Coordinates of C-alpha atoms in Angstrom, one line a residue:
M3 CA 2.8 37.6 8.5
A4 CA 0.7 40.6 9.0
E5 CA 0.3 43.4 6.4
V6 CA 2.8 46.4 7.0
P7 CA 0.9 49.7 6.5
T8 CA 2.4 51.7 3.7
R9 CA 3.1 55.0 5.9
Q10 CA 5.2 52.8 8.3
R11 CA 7.0 51.3 5.2
L12 CA 7.7 54.9 4.0
L13 CA 9.1 55.7 7.4
I14 CA 11.4 52.8 7.6
L15 CA 12.5 53.2 3.9
L16 CA 13.1 56.8 4.4
S17 CA 15.5 56.2 7.7
Q18 CA 17.3 53.1 6.1
L19 CA 18.1 55.2 3.1
Q20 CA 19.6 58.1 5.0
E21 CA 21.5 55.9 7.1
K22 CA 22.9 53.3 4.7
T23 CA 23.2 54.9 1.5
D24 CA 25.4 57.3 -0.3
E25 CA 27.5 57.9 -3.4
E26 CA 29.3 54.6 -2.8
N27 CA 26.3 52.5 -1.4
Q28 CA 23.5 52.4 -3.9
W29 CA 20.7 50.0 -3.7
S30 CA 18.4 48.1 -6.2
L31 CA 14.8 47.0 -5.5
R32 CA 16.1 43.8 -4.7
D33 CA 18.5 45.3 -2.1
I34 CA 15.5 47.3 -0.4
V35 CA 13.4 44.5 -0.1
Q36 CA 16.2 42.6 1.6
Q37 CA 16.4 45.4 4.1
L38 CA 12.9 45.3 4.8
Q39 CA 12.8 41.6 5.1
F40 CA 15.7 41.9 7.7
I41 CA 13.1 44.1 9.7
Y42 CA 10.0 42.6 9.2
G43 CA 10.9 39.2 8.6
S44 CA 12.1 36.9 5.5
G45 CA 8.3 36.2 4.9
Y46 CA 7.7 39.9 3.9
R47 CA 6.7 40.8 0.5
V48 CA 6.0 43.9 -1.6
K49 CA 5.8 44.8 -5.1
D50 CA 8.2 46.4 -7.1
D51 CA 5.7 49.0 -8.2
A52 CA 4.7 49.8 -4.9
L53 CA 8.6 50.3 -3.9
R54 CA 9.1 52.7 -7.0
K55 CA 5.9 54.7 -5.9
D56 CA 7.4 54.9 -2.4
L57 CA 10.9 56.2 -3.6
Q58 CA 9.0 58.7 -6.0
A59 CA 6.9 60.0 -2.8
L60 CA 9.9 60.4 -0.9
D61 CA 12.1 62.1 -3.7
E62 CA 9.2 64.7 -4.2
T63 CA 8.7 65.5 -0.5
V64 CA 11.4 65.0 2.2
L65 CA 14.2 62.9 0.8
P66 CA 16.0 63.7 -2.6
I67 CA 16.7 60.2 -4.2
V68 CA 19.3 59.7 -6.8
T69 CA 18.5 57.1 -9.7
N70 CA 21.4 55.7 -11.5
N71 CA 21.9 52.9 -14.0
G72 CA 23.7 49.9 -12.8
P73 CA 24.8 46.6 -14.3
H74 CA 22.3 45.2 -16.8
G75 CA 20.2 48.2 -16.9
K76 CA 19.0 47.8 -13.4
K77 CA 18.2 50.8 -11.3
L78 CA 20.2 51.9 -8.3
Y79 CA 18.6 54.2 -5.7
S80 CA 20.2 56.2 -3.1
H81 CA 20.4 59.4 -1.0
Q82 CA 23.4 61.7 -1.6
D83 CA 22.1 65.3 -1.0
R84 CA 23.0 65.7 2.6
L85 CA 23.4 68.9 4.5
F86 CA 27.2 68.8 5.0
E87 CA 29.9 67.2 2.5
L88 CA 32.2 64.5 3.9
S89 CA 35.1 67.2 4.0
E90 CA 32.8 69.7 5.8
L91 CA 32.3 67.1 8.6
R92 CA 36.2 66.4 8.8
M93 CA 36.6 69.9 9.4
L94 CA 33.8 70.1 12.2
L95 CA 35.4 67.2 13.8
D96 CA 38.6 68.6 13.7
A97 CA 37.4 71.8 15.6
V98 CA 35.6 69.5 18.4
V99 CA 38.9 67.8 18.9
S100 CA 41.2 70.8 19.3
A101 CA 38.5 72.8 21.1
R102 CA 39.8 73.1 24.9
F103 CA 36.7 74.6 26.3
M104 CA 34.3 71.7 26.2
T105 CA 34.7 68.5 28.4
E106 CA 36.2 65.3 27.0
K107 CA 32.5 63.7 27.4
E108 CA 30.8 66.6 25.6
A109 CA 33.3 66.4 23.0
R110 CA 32.6 62.5 22.4
K111 CA 29.0 63.3 22.4
L112 CA 29.5 65.8 19.9
I113 CA 31.4 63.6 17.6
R114 CA 28.8 61.1 17.7
K115 CA 26.4 63.6 16.7
I116 CA 28.4 64.9 14.0
K117 CA 29.0 61.5 12.6
N118 CA 25.2 60.7 12.5
L119 CA 25.0 63.5 9.8
A120 CA 26.7 61.1 7.5
S121 CA 25.6 57.7 5.9
R122 CA 26.9 54.9 8.1
G123 CA 29.5 54.0 5.2
Q124 CA 30.9 57.8 5.2
A125 CA 31.0 57.8 9.3
K126 CA 33.8 55.1 8.9
E127 CA 35.7 57.4 7.1
L128 CA 35.6 60.1 9.7
P129 CA 38.1 60.4 12.8
H130 CA 37.1 58.2 15.9
E131 CA 36.8 59.2 19.2
Y132 CA 40.2 57.8 20.4
Y133 CA 41.6 61.0 18.4
L134 CA 40.5 63.0 21.9
E135 CA 43.1 60.8 23.8
G136 CA 45.9 63.1 25.1
T137 CA 44.1 66.2 24.3
V138 CA 43.6 69.0 26.9
K139 CA 39.8 69.6 27.7
S140 CA 38.0 71.6 30.1
E141 CA 36.7 70.2 33.5
S142 CA 33.5 72.4 33.8
A143 CA 30.4 70.2 32.8
Y144 CA 28.4 73.6 32.9
L145 CA 30.6 75.4 30.3
K146 CA 28.2 74.7 27.4
Y147 CA 25.5 76.1 29.4
D148 CA 27.4 79.3 30.2
I149 CA 28.5 79.9 26.4
D150 CA 24.7 79.5 25.4
S151 CA 23.9 82.0 28.1
L152 CA 26.6 84.5 27.0
H153 CA 25.5 84.1 23.4
R154 CA 21.9 84.9 24.6
A155 CA 23.1 88.0 26.6
V156 CA 25.2 89.4 23.4
S157 CA 22.1 88.9 21.2
E158 CA 19.8 90.6 23.4
N159 CA 22.2 93.3 24.7
K160 CA 21.7 92.4 28.3
K161 CA 24.1 92.8 30.9
I162 CA 25.8 89.9 32.8
S163 CA 27.6 89.2 35.9
F164 CA 30.3 86.5 36.7
Q165 CA 33.0 85.3 39.1
Y166 CA 36.2 85.0 37.4
G167 CA 39.5 83.1 38.2
T168 CA 42.7 81.0 37.4
Y169 CA 44.5 77.9 38.6
N170 CA 47.2 78.2 41.5
V171 CA 50.4 76.3 41.5
D172 CA 48.5 73.5 43.5
K173 CA 46.3 73.1 40.4
V174 CA 43.2 74.6 42.6
F175 CA 41.0 76.9 40.8
E176 CA 40.9 80.3 42.9
L177 CA 38.3 83.0 42.2
H178 CA 39.7 86.7 41.8
R179 CA 38.9 89.5 44.0
G180 CA 37.5 87.2 46.8
G181 CA 34.9 85.6 44.7
D182 CA 33.2 89.1 44.0
F183 CA 31.2 89.2 40.8
Y184 CA 32.2 91.1 37.7
S185 CA 29.6 93.2 36.3
V186 CA 29.9 93.3 32.4
K187 CA 28.2 94.6 29.2
P188 CA 28.8 91.4 26.6
Y189 CA 29.9 92.6 23.2
S190 CA 31.0 89.4 21.4
L191 CA 32.2 85.8 21.8
I192 CA 35.3 84.7 19.8
W193 CA 37.1 81.5 19.4
N194 CA 40.9 82.0 19.9
N195 CA 43.5 79.5 20.1
N196 CA 41.0 76.9 20.8
Y197 CA 39.3 78.8 23.8
Y198 CA 36.3 80.9 23.8
Y199 CA 36.8 84.6 24.9
L200 CA 34.0 86.9 25.9
I201 CA 34.8 90.6 24.9
G202 CA 32.9 93.2 26.6
E203 CA 32.7 96.6 28.6
Y204 CA 34.0 96.2 32.4
E205 CA 31.3 98.4 34.0
K206 CA 33.5 99.4 37.0
Y207 CA 35.9 101.4 35.0
G208 CA 34.0 101.7 31.5
E209 CA 36.8 99.7 29.8
I210 CA 36.9 97.2 26.9
R211 CA 38.3 93.8 28.3
H212 CA 38.3 90.2 27.3
Y213 CA 37.8 87.1 29.7
R214 CA 38.6 83.3 29.0
V215 CA 35.0 81.9 29.1
D216 CA 36.5 78.6 30.7
R217 CA 37.5 80.5 33.5
T218 CA 34.1 82.2 34.5
R219 CA 32.1 80.5 37.0
N220 CA 28.2 81.2 37.9
V221 CA 27.3 83.2 34.9
M222 CA 24.2 85.2 35.2
V223 CA 22.1 86.9 32.4
Q224 CA 20.6 90.1 33.9
D225 CA 17.4 91.7 32.9
E226 CA 18.8 95.2 32.3
T227 CA 19.8 96.0 28.9
F228 CA 22.5 98.3 27.6
K229 CA 23.7 100.4 24.8
R230 CA 27.0 99.3 23.0
K231 CA 29.9 101.4 22.4
Q232 CA 30.8 101.6 18.8
I233 CA 34.2 99.3 18.6
N234 CA 35.7 97.1 15.9
I235 CA 35.6 93.8 17.4
G236 CA 38.3 92.7 14.6
E237 CA 40.8 95.4 15.4
Y238 CA 40.6 94.6 19.1
V239 CA 41.4 91.1 18.8
N240 CA 44.2 91.8 16.4
K241 CA 45.8 94.3 18.6
S242 CA 45.7 92.1 21.7
F243 CA 48.4 90.0 21.4
N244 CA 48.0 86.4 22.9
M245 CA 44.8 87.9 24.3
Y246 CA 46.7 90.0 26.8
A247 CA 45.4 93.5 27.6
G248 CA 47.7 96.3 26.9
D249 CA 48.1 100.1 26.7
E250 CA 47.1 102.3 23.7
E251 CA 48.4 101.1 20.4
E252 CA 51.9 102.6 19.3
W253 CA 54.1 102.0 16.2
I254 CA 56.6 99.2 16.8
H255 CA 59.7 98.8 14.2
L256 CA 61.3 95.4 14.0
E257 CA 63.9 93.6 12.0
I258 CA 63.1 90.3 11.4
D259 CA 64.5 87.1 9.8
N260 CA 63.1 86.1 6.2
R261 CA 62.2 82.8 7.5
L262 CA 59.3 84.1 9.8
I263 CA 57.9 86.2 6.8
N264 CA 54.7 83.9 7.1
V265 CA 54.5 84.1 11.0
M266 CA 54.3 88.0 10.6
I267 CA 51.7 87.9 8.0
D268 CA 49.8 85.8 10.2
R269 CA 50.0 88.1 13.0
F270 CA 49.7 91.3 11.4
G271 CA 47.7 90.6 8.3
I272 CA 48.7 90.8 4.5
D273 CA 48.8 94.4 4.3
V274 CA 51.4 95.0 7.1
D275 CA 54.3 97.5 6.0
I276 CA 57.3 95.4 5.1
R277 CA 60.5 96.4 3.3
K278 CA 63.8 94.4 2.6
A279 CA 66.4 94.9 5.0
G280 CA 69.3 92.7 3.6
E281 CA 69.7 89.4 2.0
E282 CA 68.4 87.5 5.1
T283 CA 66.2 90.0 7.1
F284 CA 63.2 92.6 6.4
Y285 CA 61.8 95.6 8.3
L286 CA 58.5 95.5 9.8
K287 CA 56.3 98.4 10.8
A288 CA 52.7 98.0 12.4
K289 CA 50.7 99.1 15.4
A290 CA 50.3 97.0 18.3
S291 CA 49.5 97.2 22.1
I292 CA 52.7 97.3 24.1
S293 CA 52.2 94.6 26.9
D294 CA 53.8 91.7 28.5
G295 CA 52.0 89.6 26.0
L296 CA 53.7 91.4 23.1
V297 CA 57.2 91.1 24.9
N298 CA 56.7 87.5 25.6
W299 CA 55.6 86.6 21.8
L300 CA 58.6 88.5 20.5
M301 CA 60.9 86.6 23.0
T302 CA 59.7 83.2 21.5
W303 CA 61.6 84.3 18.1
G304 CA 64.9 84.8 19.9
G305 CA 67.4 86.4 17.8
Q306 CA 65.3 86.0 14.6
A307 CA 63.2 89.1 16.0
K308 CA 64.9 92.5 16.7
V309 CA 63.0 95.4 18.1
L310 CA 64.2 98.6 16.6
A311 CA 61.5 101.0 18.1
P312 CA 60.0 102.2 20.5
A313 CA 62.8 102.7 23.1
H314 CA 60.5 101.6 26.1
L315 CA 59.8 98.4 24.0
I316 CA 63.6 97.9 23.6
Q317 CA 64.2 98.4 27.2
S318 CA 61.4 95.8 28.1
M319 CA 63.1 93.4 25.5
K320 CA 66.6 93.6 27.4
E321 CA 65.0 93.3 30.8
A322 CA 63.2 90.2 29.6
S323 CA 66.3 88.9 28.1
K324 CA 68.4 89.5 31.1
K325 CA 65.9 87.9 33.4
L326 CA 66.1 84.9 30.8
Y327 CA 69.7 84.8 30.9
L328 CA 69.8 84.8 34.9
T329 CA 67.5 82.1 35.0
Y330 CA 70.0 79.9 33.6
H331 CA 73.2 81.5 34.9
S332 CA 72.4 82.3 38.7

């Protein structure tokens, strides 16, 4: 057979080591020769010294090579120093599976790309695409481009405009305000409850608001730049219960069942003011935006969460409870 140029052999060796070796799969020189023969034909021959020089060249330049001692003093070679550990790749895949803002097609494509960051052997240990079956995914094929445009607008302090809408009971997407465009100064993109949200200043009223990115349409980045207001994005997210807008923050006082202690810490943070109330309950004091979102969130805990103050929040809870009661007793 024709002789294979050294540079070509180096490139093949590099790709094969990246793809097929890891901590659990290490190759001897004989294994490497067999791989090359599979590619170039059974008649391919190469000296061991040449392969050792190839491995040394790769190790000193583009591909770290681990050398271990195998049985009977045989040297074993592998590439192990990857950008992501296997546990990190699992977390990335879990995020893709749970993310509702991307389409199923995009999720499957991204899963395949992530698995290519591992060796072929490691990839078999990672979740397969069928984990996507039954998950809720976006229908917008253009969403990833909108997200990219929004990130660019945030980083460059450029104004944006977009249409915004929601689905009606017939599952038809309807644009708000008759399809008029919203003009917004974008401050940040956050990922909350498996959705992307845009936080920005709604120019019409000069208010800080948030928008579900998968509910935007025809996102356009303007040439005009803007100056940001000084706001704490983390505080804004924490006080916006269930991503609902509310009025100014107020102190709320609750009596909570002890079994919900971790739920409350997750919601309000580890520094929240908590005092023991009795053997089975505790008092909680925190600042929050009083909104329908807050009422709905508190209602999910039934009798395990009781509002003690302010009075108008207690009244809202009574009205919501009465409405729920009448739903089942009318």
